[in-house]
Tab-separated table of C-alpha atoms and ligand atoms in Angstrom:
chain	number	residue	atom	x	y	z
A	1	MET	CA	-0.095	-0.140	-0.049
A	2	GLU	CA	3.123	2.138	0.007
A	3	HIS	CA	2.569	3.321	-3.544
A	4	ILE	CA	-1.073	4.279	-2.647
A	5	ARG	CA	0.200	6.407	0.265
A	6	GLN	CA	2.768	8.014	-2.144
A	7	LEU	CA	-0.371	9.115	-4.339
A	8	ILE	CA	-1.924	10.950	-1.425
A	9	ARG	CA	-0.576	14.398	-0.846
A	10	THR	CA	-0.767	16.686	2.181
A	11	ILE	CA	-1.779	20.322	1.551
A	12	PRO	CA	-1.061	22.479	4.572
A	13	ASP	CA	-3.833	24.970	5.855
A	14	PHE	CA	-6.619	23.869	3.545
A	15	PRO	CA	-9.533	24.691	3.732
A	16	ARG	CA	-8.310	26.747	6.751
A	17	PRO	CA	-5.340	27.432	8.751
A	18	GLY	CA	-4.050	24.499	10.789
A	19	ILE	CA	-5.840	21.623	8.763
A	20	GLN	CA	-3.410	19.226	7.111
A	21	PHE	CA	-5.628	18.318	4.018
A	22	LYS	CA	-5.154	14.976	2.588
A	23	ASP	CA	-5.687	15.223	-1.237
A	24	ILE	CA	-6.493	12.050	-2.849
A	25	THR	CA	-6.886	13.610	-6.434
A	26	PRO	CA	-3.335	12.338	-7.649
A	27	LEU	CA	-4.501	8.751	-6.641
A	28	LEU	CA	-7.755	9.192	-8.646
A	29	LYS	CA	-5.453	9.890	-11.854
A	30	VAL	CA	-3.699	6.394	-11.728
A	31	PRO	CA	-5.537	3.754	-13.283
A	32	GLY	CA	-6.315	0.827	-11.172
A	33	CYS	CA	-5.285	2.585	-7.812
A	34	VAL	CA	-8.780	3.486	-6.712
A	35	ARG	CA	-9.810	-0.105	-7.390
A	36	GLU	CA	-6.802	-1.340	-5.396
A	37	ALA	CA	-7.462	1.057	-2.473
A	38	THR	CA	-11.301	-0.102	-2.388
A	39	HIS	CA	-10.187	-3.731	-2.392
A	40	ALA	CA	-8.164	-3.036	0.652
A	41	MET	CA	-10.985	-1.160	2.334
A	42	ILE	CA	-13.622	-3.975	1.961
A	43	THR	CA	-11.447	-7.188	2.195
A	44	PRO	CA	-12.152	-7.708	5.825
A	45	PHE	CA	-15.925	-7.595	5.171
A	46	ARG	CA	-16.258	-9.764	2.107
A	47	GLU	CA	-17.822	-12.776	3.993
A	48	GLN	CA	-20.104	-10.521	6.216
A	49	GLN	CA	-23.570	-10.710	3.925
A	50	ILE	CA	-23.325	-6.813	3.553
A	51	THR	CA	-26.600	-5.760	1.669
A	52	ALA	CA	-25.735	-2.256	1.225
A	53	VAL	CA	-22.763	0.302	1.206
A	54	CYS	CA	-23.469	3.882	2.539
A	55	GLY	CA	-21.052	6.428	1.119
A	56	MET	CA	-20.781	9.890	2.244
A	57	GLU	CA	-20.692	13.021	0.002
A	58	ALA	CA	-18.520	13.480	-1.853
A	59	ARG	CA	-15.255	11.466	-1.708
A	60	GLY	CA	-17.157	8.521	-0.033
A	61	PHE	CA	-19.005	8.236	-3.381
A	62	ILE	CA	-15.935	7.573	-5.247
A	63	PHE	CA	-14.768	4.443	-3.206
A	64	GLY	CA	-18.293	3.774	-1.775
A	65	SER	CA	-19.906	3.111	-5.234
A	66	LEU	CA	-17.048	0.797	-6.287
A	67	ALA	CA	-17.219	-0.977	-3.004
A	68	ALA	CA	-20.709	-1.865	-3.580
A	69	GLN	CA	-20.028	-3.100	-6.961
A	70	LEU	CA	-17.260	-5.210	-5.809
A	71	LEU	CA	-19.472	-6.591	-2.929
A	72	ASN	CA	-22.470	-6.785	-5.318
A	73	THR	CA	-24.628	-4.644	-2.861
A	74	ALA	CA	-26.878	-1.647	-3.165
A	75	PHE	CA	-25.087	1.597	-2.957
A	76	ILE	CA	-26.749	4.497	-0.864
A	77	PRO	CA	-25.489	8.065	-0.922
A	78	LEU	CA	-25.406	10.116	2.100
A	79	ARG	CA	-25.853	13.671	0.928
A	80	LYS	CA	-25.609	17.306	1.994
A	81	PRO	CA	-28.772	19.125	2.754
A	82	GLY	CA	-31.140	19.947	-0.259
A	83	LYS	CA	-29.799	17.474	-2.730
A	84	LEU	CA	-32.074	14.661	-2.160
A	85	PRO	CA	-35.765	14.531	-3.424
A	86	GLY	CA	-38.389	13.092	-1.532
A	87	GLN	CA	-38.679	12.344	2.286
A	88	VAL	CA	-35.410	12.308	4.108
A	89	VAL	CA	-34.019	11.572	7.543
A	90	ALA	CA	-31.150	14.057	8.743
A	91	VAL	CA	-28.414	14.281	11.279
A	92	ALA	CA	-26.379	17.378	12.302
A	93	TYR	CA	-22.729	17.155	13.437
A	94	THR	CA	-19.555	19.080	13.932
A	95	LEU	CA	-16.523	18.511	11.336
A	96	GLU	CA	-12.742	19.071	11.898
A	97	TYR	CA	-13.502	22.244	9.996
A	98	GLY	CA	-16.974	23.293	10.741
A	99	SER	CA	-20.475	21.761	10.940
A	100	THR	CA	-22.763	20.400	8.716
A	101	THR	CA	-25.653	17.991	8.211
A	102	LEU	CA	-26.048	14.648	6.257
A	103	GLN	CA	-29.408	13.251	4.757
A	104	MET	CA	-30.404	10.109	3.449
A	105	GLN	CA	-33.693	9.151	1.762
A	106	ARG	CA	-36.248	7.783	4.178
A	107	ASP	CA	-36.774	4.552	1.985
A	108	ALA	CA	-33.039	4.045	1.325
A	109	LEU	CA	-32.603	1.267	3.888
A	110	THR	CA	-34.662	-1.131	6.080
A	111	ALA	CA	-34.305	-3.211	9.123
A	112	THR	CA	-33.154	-6.254	7.100
A	113	ASP	CA	-30.202	-4.201	5.784
A	114	LYS	CA	-26.602	-4.874	7.294
A	115	VAL	CA	-24.587	-1.812	5.876
A	116	LEU	CA	-20.814	-1.111	5.439
A	117	LEU	CA	-20.082	2.549	5.662
A	118	ILE	CA	-17.306	4.011	3.360
A	119	ASP	CA	-15.493	7.247	3.496
A	120	ASP	CA	-11.970	8.379	2.234
A	121	LEU	CA	-10.944	9.498	5.518
A	122	ILE	CA	-11.772	9.454	9.246
A	123	ALA	CA	-10.406	12.510	11.229
A	124	THR	CA	-12.491	13.261	14.444
A	125	GLY	CA	-14.957	10.624	13.605
A	126	GLY	CA	-17.938	13.022	13.741
A	127	THR	CA	-19.049	12.331	10.210
A	128	ALA	CA	-18.898	8.516	10.621
A	129	LEU	CA	-20.718	8.610	13.882
A	130	ALA	CA	-23.345	10.901	12.418
A	131	SER	CA	-23.814	8.534	9.447
A	132	CYS	CA	-24.162	5.521	11.622
A	133	GLU	CA	-26.886	7.241	13.520
A	134	LEU	CA	-28.541	8.127	10.129
A	135	ILE	CA	-28.402	4.378	9.109
A	136	GLU	CA	-29.760	3.351	12.392
A	137	LYS	CA	-32.552	5.963	12.242
A	138	LEU	CA	-34.138	3.632	9.508
A	139	GLY	CA	-33.530	0.447	11.629
A	140	ALA	CA	-30.790	-0.929	9.647
A	141	LYS	CA	-27.527	-2.429	11.156
A	142	VAL	CA	-24.131	-0.913	10.751
A	143	ALA	CA	-21.819	-3.884	10.105
A	144	ALA	CA	-18.626	-1.763	9.846
A	145	CYS	CA	-17.010	1.380	8.819
A	146	ALA	CA	-14.035	1.507	6.431
A	147	PHE	CA	-11.647	4.136	5.345
A	148	LEU	CA	-8.743	4.612	3.200
A	149	ILE	CA	-7.079	7.219	5.606
A	150	GLU	CA	-7.154	7.501	9.366
A	151	LEU	CA	-5.760	10.577	11.153
A	152	SER	CA	-5.436	8.378	14.023
A	153	ASP	CA	-4.319	11.380	16.385
A	154	LEU	CA	-7.462	12.970	16.088
A	155	GLY	CA	-9.110	10.101	17.804
A	156	GLY	CA	-11.947	9.519	15.532
A	157	ARG	CA	-12.023	5.724	16.207
A	158	ALA	CA	-12.728	6.334	19.942
A	159	LYS	CA	-16.045	7.891	18.778
A	160	LEU	CA	-16.940	4.600	17.054
A	161	THR	CA	-16.395	2.076	19.830
A	162	ASP	CA	-19.844	0.507	18.872
A	163	TYR	CA	-18.589	-0.346	15.393
A	164	ALA	CA	-15.945	-2.350	13.696
A	165	VAL	CA	-13.658	-0.031	12.273
A	166	HIS	CA	-11.060	-0.553	9.478
A	167	SER	CA	-8.703	1.759	7.872
A	168	VAL	CA	-6.025	1.147	5.087
A	169	LEU	CA	-3.417	3.795	5.895
A	170	ASP	CA	-2.672	5.535	9.124
A	171	TYR	CA	-1.244	8.904	9.247
A	172	PRO	CA	-0.248	10.034	12.869
A	173	ALA	CA	0.228	13.591	13.250
B	1	LIG	P1	-14.358	14.022	10.684
B	1	LIG	O1	-15.685	13.949	10.791
B	1	LIG	O2	-13.662	14.931	11.542
B	1	LIG	O3	-13.870	12.465	10.958
B	1	LIG	O4	-13.997	14.311	9.283
B	1	LIG	C1	-14.098	13.328	7.984
B	1	LIG	C2	-14.745	13.898	7.006
B	1	LIG	O5	-14.082	15.197	6.595
B	1	LIG	C3	-14.405	13.054	5.588
B	1	LIG	O6	-15.622	13.081	4.860
B	1	LIG	C4	-13.092	13.751	5.085
B	1	LIG	O7	-13.340	13.552	3.659
B	1	LIG	C5	-13.240	15.165	5.469
B	1	LIG	N1	-11.952	15.576	6.150
B	1	LIG	C6	-11.669	15.814	7.542
B	1	LIG	N2	-10.630	15.961	7.655
B	1	LIG	C7	-9.823	15.993	6.432
B	1	LIG	C8	-8.398	16.303	6.194
B	1	LIG	N3	-7.663	16.539	6.970
B	1	LIG	N4	-8.099	16.054	4.846
B	1	LIG	C9	-9.041	15.585	4.034
B	1	LIG	N5	-10.372	15.365	4.265
B	1	LIG	C10	-10.632	15.567	5.558
């Protein structure tokens, strides 16, 4: 995975001072690397009868939709407010840089669903925890959360003690 790590660049002070932004766009440019990264994200969960992958807007869509294809499951987008038509459920939460809300369509999941949550990166864990709450609002079960990048010094994993958490690349501060 070291070649994947080398395709992730750190942009200091973006989108605001003090944030070390992990930019995955160089990784997206190299054929096969998104697939390889996504494989590593989902490998522990292949035998877990996952029925749906939920991905957070926007970079969670890149890895999440491919994860759903590889696992042969549904893909459910978790979106920023005002993007999804019809009835939605919502959870508000705080980010490493600001606060926001995530929404999901009310009929996206049912109590029979077993979900793998996918995002590119876990920092403070607020986004992932809010996403788990959203999934559980619809009665579905969160089987696990998987990330390409973990900023482990920000302690996100400690927010997700109720869930299995897997990350491919750790970036301690
Ligand atoms: P958090 O809720 O603090 O775990 O933040 C995770 C979400 O914010 C993910 O959707 C990331 O894409 C984004 N994010 C947070 N911090 C960073 C960072 N340092 N570099 C890139 N993306 C980040």
